[in-house]
PDB file of C-alpha atoms and ligand atoms in Angstrom:
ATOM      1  CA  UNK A  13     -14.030 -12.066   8.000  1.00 89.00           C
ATOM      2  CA  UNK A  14     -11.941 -10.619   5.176  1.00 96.00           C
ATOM      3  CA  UNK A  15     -11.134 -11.758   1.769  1.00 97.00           C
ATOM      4  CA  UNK A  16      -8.466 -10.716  -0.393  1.00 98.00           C
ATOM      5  CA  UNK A  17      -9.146 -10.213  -4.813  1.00 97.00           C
ATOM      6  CA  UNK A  18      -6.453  -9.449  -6.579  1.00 97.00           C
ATOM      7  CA  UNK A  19      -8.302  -9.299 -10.299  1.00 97.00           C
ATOM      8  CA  UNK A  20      -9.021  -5.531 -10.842  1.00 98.00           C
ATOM      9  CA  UNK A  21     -12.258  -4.563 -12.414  1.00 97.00           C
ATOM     10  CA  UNK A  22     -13.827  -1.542 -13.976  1.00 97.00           C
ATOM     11  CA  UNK A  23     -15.815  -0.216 -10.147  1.00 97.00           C
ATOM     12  CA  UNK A  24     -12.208  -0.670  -8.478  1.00 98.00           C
ATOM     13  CA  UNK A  25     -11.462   3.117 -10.157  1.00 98.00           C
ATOM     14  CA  UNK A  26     -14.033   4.611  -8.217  1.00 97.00           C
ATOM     15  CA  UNK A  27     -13.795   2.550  -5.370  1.00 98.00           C
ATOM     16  CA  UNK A  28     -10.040   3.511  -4.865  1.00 98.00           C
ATOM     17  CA  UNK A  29     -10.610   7.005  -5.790  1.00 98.00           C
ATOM     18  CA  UNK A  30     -13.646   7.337  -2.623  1.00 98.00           C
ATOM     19  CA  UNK A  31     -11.298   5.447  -0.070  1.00 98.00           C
ATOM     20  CA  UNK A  32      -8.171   6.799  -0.706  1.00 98.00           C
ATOM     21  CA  UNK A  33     -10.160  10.297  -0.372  1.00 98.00           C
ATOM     22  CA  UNK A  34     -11.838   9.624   2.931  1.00 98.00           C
ATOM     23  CA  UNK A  35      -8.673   9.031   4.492  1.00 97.00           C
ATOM     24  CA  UNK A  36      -7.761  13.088   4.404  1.00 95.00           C
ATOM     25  CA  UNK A  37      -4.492  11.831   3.945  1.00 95.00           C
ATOM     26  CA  UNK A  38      -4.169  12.593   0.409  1.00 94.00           C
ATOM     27  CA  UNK A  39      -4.289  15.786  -2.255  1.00 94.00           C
ATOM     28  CA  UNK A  40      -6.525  15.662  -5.073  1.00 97.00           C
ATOM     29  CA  UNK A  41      -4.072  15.077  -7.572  1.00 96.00           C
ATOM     30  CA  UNK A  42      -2.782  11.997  -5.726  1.00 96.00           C
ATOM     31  CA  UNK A  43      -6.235  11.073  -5.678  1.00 98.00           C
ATOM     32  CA  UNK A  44      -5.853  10.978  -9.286  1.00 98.00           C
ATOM     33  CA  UNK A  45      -2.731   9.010  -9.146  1.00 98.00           C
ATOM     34  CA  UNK A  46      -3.813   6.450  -7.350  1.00 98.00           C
ATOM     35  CA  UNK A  47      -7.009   6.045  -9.616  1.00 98.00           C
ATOM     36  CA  UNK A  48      -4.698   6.327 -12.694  1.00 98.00           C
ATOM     37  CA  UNK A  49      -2.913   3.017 -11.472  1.00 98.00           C
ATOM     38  CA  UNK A  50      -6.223   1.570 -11.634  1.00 98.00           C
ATOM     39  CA  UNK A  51      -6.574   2.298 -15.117  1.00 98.00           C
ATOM     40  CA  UNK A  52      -3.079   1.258 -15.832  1.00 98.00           C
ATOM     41  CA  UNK A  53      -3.913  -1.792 -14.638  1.00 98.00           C
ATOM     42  CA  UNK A  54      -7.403  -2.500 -16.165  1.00 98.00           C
ATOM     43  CA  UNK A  55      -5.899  -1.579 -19.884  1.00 98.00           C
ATOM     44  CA  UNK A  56      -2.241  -3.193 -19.594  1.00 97.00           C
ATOM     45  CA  UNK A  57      -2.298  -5.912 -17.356  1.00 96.00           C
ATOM     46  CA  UNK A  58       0.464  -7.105 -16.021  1.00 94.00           C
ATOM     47  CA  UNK A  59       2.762  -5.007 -18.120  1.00 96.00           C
ATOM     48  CA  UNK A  60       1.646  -2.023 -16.552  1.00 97.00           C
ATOM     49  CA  UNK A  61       3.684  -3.501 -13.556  1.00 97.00           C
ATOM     50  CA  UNK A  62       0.990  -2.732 -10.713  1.00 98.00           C
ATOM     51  CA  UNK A  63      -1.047  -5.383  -8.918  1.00 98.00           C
ATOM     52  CA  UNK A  64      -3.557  -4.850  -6.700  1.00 98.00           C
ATOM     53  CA  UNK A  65      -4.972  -6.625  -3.327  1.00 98.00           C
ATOM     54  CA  UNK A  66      -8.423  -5.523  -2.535  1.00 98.00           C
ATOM     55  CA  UNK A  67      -9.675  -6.409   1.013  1.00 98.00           C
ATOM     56  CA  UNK A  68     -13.073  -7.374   1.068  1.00 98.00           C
ATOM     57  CA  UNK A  69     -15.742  -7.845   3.768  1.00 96.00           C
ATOM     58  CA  UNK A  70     -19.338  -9.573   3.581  1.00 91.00           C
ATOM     59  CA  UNK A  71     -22.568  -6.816   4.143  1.00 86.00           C
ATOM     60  CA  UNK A  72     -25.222  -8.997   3.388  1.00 86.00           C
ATOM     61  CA  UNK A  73     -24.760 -10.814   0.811  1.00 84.00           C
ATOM     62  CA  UNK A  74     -22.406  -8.282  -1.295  1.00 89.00           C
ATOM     63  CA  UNK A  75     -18.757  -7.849  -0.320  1.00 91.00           C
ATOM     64  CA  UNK A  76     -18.202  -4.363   0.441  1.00 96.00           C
ATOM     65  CA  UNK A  77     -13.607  -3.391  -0.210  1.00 97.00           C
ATOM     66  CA  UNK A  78     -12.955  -1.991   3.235  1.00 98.00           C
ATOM     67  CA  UNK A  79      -9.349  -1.167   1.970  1.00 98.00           C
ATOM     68  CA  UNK A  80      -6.305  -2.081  -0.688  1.00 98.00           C
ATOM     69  CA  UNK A  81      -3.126  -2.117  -1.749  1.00 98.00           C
ATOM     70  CA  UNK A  82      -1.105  -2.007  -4.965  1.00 98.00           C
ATOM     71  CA  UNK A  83       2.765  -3.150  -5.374  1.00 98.00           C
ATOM     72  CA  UNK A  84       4.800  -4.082  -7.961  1.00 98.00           C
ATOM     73  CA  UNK A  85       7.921  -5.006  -9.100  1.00 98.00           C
ATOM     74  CA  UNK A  86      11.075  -2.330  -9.420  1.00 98.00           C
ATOM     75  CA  UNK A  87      12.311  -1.938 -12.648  1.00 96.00           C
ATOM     76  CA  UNK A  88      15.875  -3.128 -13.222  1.00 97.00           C
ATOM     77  CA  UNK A  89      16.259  -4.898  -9.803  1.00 97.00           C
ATOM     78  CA  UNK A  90      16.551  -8.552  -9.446  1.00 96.00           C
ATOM     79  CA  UNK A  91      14.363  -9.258  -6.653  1.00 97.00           C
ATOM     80  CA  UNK A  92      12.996  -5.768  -4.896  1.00 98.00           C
ATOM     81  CA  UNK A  93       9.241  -4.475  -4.801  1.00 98.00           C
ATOM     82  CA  UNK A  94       7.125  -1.319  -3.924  1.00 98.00           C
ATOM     83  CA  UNK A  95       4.462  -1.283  -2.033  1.00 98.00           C
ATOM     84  CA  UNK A  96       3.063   2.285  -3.654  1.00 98.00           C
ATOM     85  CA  UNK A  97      -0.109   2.508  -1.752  1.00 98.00           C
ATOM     86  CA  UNK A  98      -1.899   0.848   1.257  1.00 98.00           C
ATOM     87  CA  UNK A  99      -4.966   2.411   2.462  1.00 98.00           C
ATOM     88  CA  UNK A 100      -7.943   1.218   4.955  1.00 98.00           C
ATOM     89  CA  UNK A 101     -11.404   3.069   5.082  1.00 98.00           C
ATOM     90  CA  UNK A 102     -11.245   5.141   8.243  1.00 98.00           C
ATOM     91  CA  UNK A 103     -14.219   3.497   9.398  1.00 97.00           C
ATOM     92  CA  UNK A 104     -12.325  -0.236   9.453  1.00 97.00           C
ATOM     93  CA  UNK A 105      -9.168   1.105  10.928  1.00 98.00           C
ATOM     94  CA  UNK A 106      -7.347  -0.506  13.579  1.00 98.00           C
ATOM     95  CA  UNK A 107      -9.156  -3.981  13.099  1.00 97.00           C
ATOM     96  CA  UNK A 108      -6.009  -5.203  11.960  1.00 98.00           C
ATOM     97  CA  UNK A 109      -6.815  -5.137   7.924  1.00 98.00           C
ATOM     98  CA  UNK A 110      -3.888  -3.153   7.249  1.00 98.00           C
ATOM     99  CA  UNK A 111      -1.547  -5.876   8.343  1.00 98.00           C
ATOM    100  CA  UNK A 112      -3.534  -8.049   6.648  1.00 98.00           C
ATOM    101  CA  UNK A 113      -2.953  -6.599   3.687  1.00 98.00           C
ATOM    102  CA  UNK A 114       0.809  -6.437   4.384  1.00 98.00           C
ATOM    103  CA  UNK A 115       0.767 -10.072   5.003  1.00 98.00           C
ATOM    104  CA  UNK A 116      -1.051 -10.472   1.679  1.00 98.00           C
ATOM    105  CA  UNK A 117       1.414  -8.632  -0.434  1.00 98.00           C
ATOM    106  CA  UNK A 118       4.481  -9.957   1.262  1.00 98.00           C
ATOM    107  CA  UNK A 119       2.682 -13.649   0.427  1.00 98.00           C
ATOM    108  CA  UNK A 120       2.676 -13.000  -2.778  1.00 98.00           C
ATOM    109  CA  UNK A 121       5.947 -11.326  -3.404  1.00 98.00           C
ATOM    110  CA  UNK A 122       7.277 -14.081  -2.366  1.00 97.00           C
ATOM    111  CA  UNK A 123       5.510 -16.114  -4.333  1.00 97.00           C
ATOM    112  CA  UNK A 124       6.997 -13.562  -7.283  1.00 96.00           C
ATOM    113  CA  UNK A 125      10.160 -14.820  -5.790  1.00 96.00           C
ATOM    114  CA  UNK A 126      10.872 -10.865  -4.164  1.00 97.00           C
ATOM    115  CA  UNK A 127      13.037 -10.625  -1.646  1.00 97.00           C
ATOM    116  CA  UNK A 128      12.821  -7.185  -0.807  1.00 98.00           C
ATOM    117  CA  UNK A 129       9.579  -4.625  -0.382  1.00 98.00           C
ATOM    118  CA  UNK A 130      10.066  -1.026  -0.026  1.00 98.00           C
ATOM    119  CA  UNK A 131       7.915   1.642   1.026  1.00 98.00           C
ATOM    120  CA  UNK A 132       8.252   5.547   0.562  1.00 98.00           C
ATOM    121  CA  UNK A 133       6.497   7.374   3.032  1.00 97.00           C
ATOM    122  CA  UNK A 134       6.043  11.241   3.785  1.00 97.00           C
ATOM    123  CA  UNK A 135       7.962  11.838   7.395  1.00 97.00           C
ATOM    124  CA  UNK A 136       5.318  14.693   8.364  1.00 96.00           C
ATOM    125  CA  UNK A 137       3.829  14.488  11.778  1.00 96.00           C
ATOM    126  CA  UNK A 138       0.414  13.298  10.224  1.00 95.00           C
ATOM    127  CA  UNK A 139       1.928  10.242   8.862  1.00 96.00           C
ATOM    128  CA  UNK A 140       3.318   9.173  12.658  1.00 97.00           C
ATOM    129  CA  UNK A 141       0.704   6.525  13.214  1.00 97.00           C
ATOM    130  CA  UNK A 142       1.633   5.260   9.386  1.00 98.00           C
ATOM    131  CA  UNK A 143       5.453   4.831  10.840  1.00 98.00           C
ATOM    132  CA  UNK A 144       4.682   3.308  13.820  1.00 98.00           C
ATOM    133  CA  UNK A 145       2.199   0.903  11.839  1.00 98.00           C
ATOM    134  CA  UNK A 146       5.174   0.060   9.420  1.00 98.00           C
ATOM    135  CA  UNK A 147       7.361  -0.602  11.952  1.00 98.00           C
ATOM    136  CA  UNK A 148       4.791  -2.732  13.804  1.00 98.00           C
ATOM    137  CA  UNK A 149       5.054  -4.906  10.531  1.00 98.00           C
ATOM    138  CA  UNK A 150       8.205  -5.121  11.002  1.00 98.00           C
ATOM    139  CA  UNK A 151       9.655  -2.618   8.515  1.00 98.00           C
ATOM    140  CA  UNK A 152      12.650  -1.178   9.448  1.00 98.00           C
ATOM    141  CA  UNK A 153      13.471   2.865   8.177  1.00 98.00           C
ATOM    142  CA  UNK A 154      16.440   2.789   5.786  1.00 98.00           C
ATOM    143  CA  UNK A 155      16.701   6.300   4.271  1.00 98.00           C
ATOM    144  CA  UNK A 156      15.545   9.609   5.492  1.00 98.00           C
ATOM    145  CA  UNK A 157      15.526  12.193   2.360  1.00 98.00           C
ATOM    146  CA  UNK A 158      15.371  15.430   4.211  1.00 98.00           C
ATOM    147  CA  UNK A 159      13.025  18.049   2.575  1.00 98.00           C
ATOM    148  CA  UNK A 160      11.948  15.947  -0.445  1.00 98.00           C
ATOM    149  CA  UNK A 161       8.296  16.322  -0.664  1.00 95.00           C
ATOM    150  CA  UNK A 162       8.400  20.098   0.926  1.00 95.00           C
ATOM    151  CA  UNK A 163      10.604  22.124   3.143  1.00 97.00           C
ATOM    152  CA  UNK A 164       9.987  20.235   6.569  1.00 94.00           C
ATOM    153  CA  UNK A 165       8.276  17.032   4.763  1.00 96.00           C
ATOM    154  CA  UNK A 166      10.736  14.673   3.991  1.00 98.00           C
ATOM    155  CA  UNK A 167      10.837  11.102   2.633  1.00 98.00           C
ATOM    156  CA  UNK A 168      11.275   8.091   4.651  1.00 98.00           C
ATOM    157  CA  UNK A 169      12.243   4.404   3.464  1.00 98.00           C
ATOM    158  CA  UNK A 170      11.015   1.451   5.162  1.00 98.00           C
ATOM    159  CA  UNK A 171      12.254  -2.123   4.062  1.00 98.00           C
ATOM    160  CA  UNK A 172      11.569  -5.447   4.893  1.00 98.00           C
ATOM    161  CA  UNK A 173      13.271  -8.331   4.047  1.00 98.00           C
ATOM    162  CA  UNK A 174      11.027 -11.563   3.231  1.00 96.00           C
ATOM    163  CA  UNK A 175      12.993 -13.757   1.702  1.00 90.00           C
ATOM    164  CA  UNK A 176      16.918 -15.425   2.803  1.00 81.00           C
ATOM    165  CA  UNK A 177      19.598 -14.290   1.117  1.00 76.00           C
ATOM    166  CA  UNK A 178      21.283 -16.459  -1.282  1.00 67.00           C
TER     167      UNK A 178
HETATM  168  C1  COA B 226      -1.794   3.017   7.746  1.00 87.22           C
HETATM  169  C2  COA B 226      -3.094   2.226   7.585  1.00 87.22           C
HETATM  170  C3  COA B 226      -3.106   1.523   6.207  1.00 87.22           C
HETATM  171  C4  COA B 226      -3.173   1.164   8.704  1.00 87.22           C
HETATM  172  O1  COA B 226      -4.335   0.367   8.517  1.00 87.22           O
HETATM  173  P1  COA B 226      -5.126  -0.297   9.760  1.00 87.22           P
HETATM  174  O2  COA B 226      -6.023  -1.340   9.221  1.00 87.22           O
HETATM  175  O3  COA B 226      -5.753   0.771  10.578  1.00 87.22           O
HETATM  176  O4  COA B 226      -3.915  -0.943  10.590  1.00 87.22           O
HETATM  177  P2  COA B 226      -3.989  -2.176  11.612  1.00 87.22           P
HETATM  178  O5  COA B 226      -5.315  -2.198  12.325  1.00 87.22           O
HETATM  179  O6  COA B 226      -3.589  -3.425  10.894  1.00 87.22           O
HETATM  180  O7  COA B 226      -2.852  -1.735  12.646  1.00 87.22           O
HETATM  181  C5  COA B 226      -1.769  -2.570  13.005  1.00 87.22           C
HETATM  182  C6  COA B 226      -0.904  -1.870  14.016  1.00 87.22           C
HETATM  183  O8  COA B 226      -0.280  -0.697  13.447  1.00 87.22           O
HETATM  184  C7  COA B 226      -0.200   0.342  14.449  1.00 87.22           C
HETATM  185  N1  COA B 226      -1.124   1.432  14.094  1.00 87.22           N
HETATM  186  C8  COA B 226      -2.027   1.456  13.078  1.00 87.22           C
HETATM  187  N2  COA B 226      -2.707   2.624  13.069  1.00 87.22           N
HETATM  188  C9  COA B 226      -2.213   3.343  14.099  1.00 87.22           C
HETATM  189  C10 COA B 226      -2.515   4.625  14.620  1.00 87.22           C
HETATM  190  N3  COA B 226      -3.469   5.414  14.062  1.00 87.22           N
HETATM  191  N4  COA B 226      -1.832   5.061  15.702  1.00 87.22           N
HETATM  192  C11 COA B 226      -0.880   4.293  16.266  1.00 87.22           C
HETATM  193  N5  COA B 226      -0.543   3.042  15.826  1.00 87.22           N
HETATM  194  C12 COA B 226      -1.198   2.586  14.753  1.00 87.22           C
HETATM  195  C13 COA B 226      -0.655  -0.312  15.754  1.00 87.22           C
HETATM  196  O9  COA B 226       0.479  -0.932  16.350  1.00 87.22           O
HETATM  197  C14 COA B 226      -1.631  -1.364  15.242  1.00 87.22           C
HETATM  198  O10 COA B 226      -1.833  -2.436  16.146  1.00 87.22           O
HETATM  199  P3  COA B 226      -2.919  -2.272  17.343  1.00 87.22           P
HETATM  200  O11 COA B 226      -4.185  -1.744  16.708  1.00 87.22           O
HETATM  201  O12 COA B 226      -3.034  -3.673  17.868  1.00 87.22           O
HETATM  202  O13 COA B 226      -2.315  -1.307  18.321  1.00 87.22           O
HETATM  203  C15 COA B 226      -4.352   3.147   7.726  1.00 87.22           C
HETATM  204  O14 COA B 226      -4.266   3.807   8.979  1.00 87.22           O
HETATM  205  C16 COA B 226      -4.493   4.182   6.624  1.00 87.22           C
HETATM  206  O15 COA B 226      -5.144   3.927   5.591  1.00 87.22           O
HETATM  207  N6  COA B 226      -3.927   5.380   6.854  1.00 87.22           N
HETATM  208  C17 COA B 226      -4.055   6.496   5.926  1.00 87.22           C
HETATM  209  C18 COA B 226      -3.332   6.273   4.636  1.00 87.22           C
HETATM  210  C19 COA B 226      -1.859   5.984   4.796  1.00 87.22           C
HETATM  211  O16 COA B 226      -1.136   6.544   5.622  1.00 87.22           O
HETATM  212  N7  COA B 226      -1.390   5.059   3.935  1.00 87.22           N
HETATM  213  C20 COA B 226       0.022   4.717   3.868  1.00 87.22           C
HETATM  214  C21 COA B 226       0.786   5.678   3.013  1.00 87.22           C
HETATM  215  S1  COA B 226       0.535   5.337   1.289  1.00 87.22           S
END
């Protein structure tokens, strides 16, 4: 049974920092990016423009945050949001918490009154299973930016619309 927070507290640094690690998706410096949103968040609130969704499960009596995501608003657009990080523990994967998550975030964008989420993603053969989990969301790819993170690593766009148009 999972539970969704979305109040950020002072262990979610560390926390965020060990799962986004474990994954072996991700360098050590955007290790430290995704802890610095963390702090953003903890010292600015909602002006720092990132929220959080922390999935947690029951061990005991404690919950233990088997994954989590943070979004946010885009600057200067009416109604369009970035998811800028989703990651499960590898240990919980493919228990359906990731689209969990998703469903989370796209709940409350709505309730933001978004319309549109996007999500950049590295088009590297490691990040395959990421696409195909995306598109099993029910993101579609909009842009392909061809050698944008390193020769032969590109950057893909997925979008989903949650929201009728006007
Ligand atoms: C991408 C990620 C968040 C998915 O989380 P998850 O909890 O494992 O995903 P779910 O269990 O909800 O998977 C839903 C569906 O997505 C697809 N999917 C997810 N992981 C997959 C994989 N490794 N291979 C193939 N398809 C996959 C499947 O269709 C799956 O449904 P199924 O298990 O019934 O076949 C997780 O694998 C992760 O943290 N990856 C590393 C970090 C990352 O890439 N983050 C995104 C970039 S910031």
């Amino acid at each position: 049974m999972i539970q969704f927070r979305d109040q950020v507290r002072d262990t979610d640094r560390e926390i965020v920092a060990t799962l986004t690690a474990a994954t072996g998706f991700f360098s050590e410096e955007e290790v430290d990016i995704a802890r610095g949103l963390v702090e953003e968040a903890l010292a600015t609130g909602v002006a720092s423009g990132y929220e959080f969704s922390f999935a947690e499960r029951n061990e005991g009596a404690t919950p233990h945050c088997v994954g989590y995501v943070c979004f946010g608003s885009i600057p200067a657009t009416q109604s369009s949001f970035d998811v800028y990080w989703i990651v499960v523990d590898p240990a919980a994967q493919r228990q359906g918490i990731g689209l969990g998550l998703l469903k989370e975030v796209e709940r409350r964008i709505r309730t933001l009154g978004g319309e549109r989420i996007y999500i950049d993603t590295a088009s590297r053969a490691q990040y395959a299973p990421t696409h195909r989990f995306y598109e099993r969301a029910g993101y579609e790819r909009v842009a392909f930016l061809e050698d944008f993170y390193a020769p032969q690593d590109g950057k893909l766009i997925f979008c989903k619309r949650v929201a009728p148009r006007n």
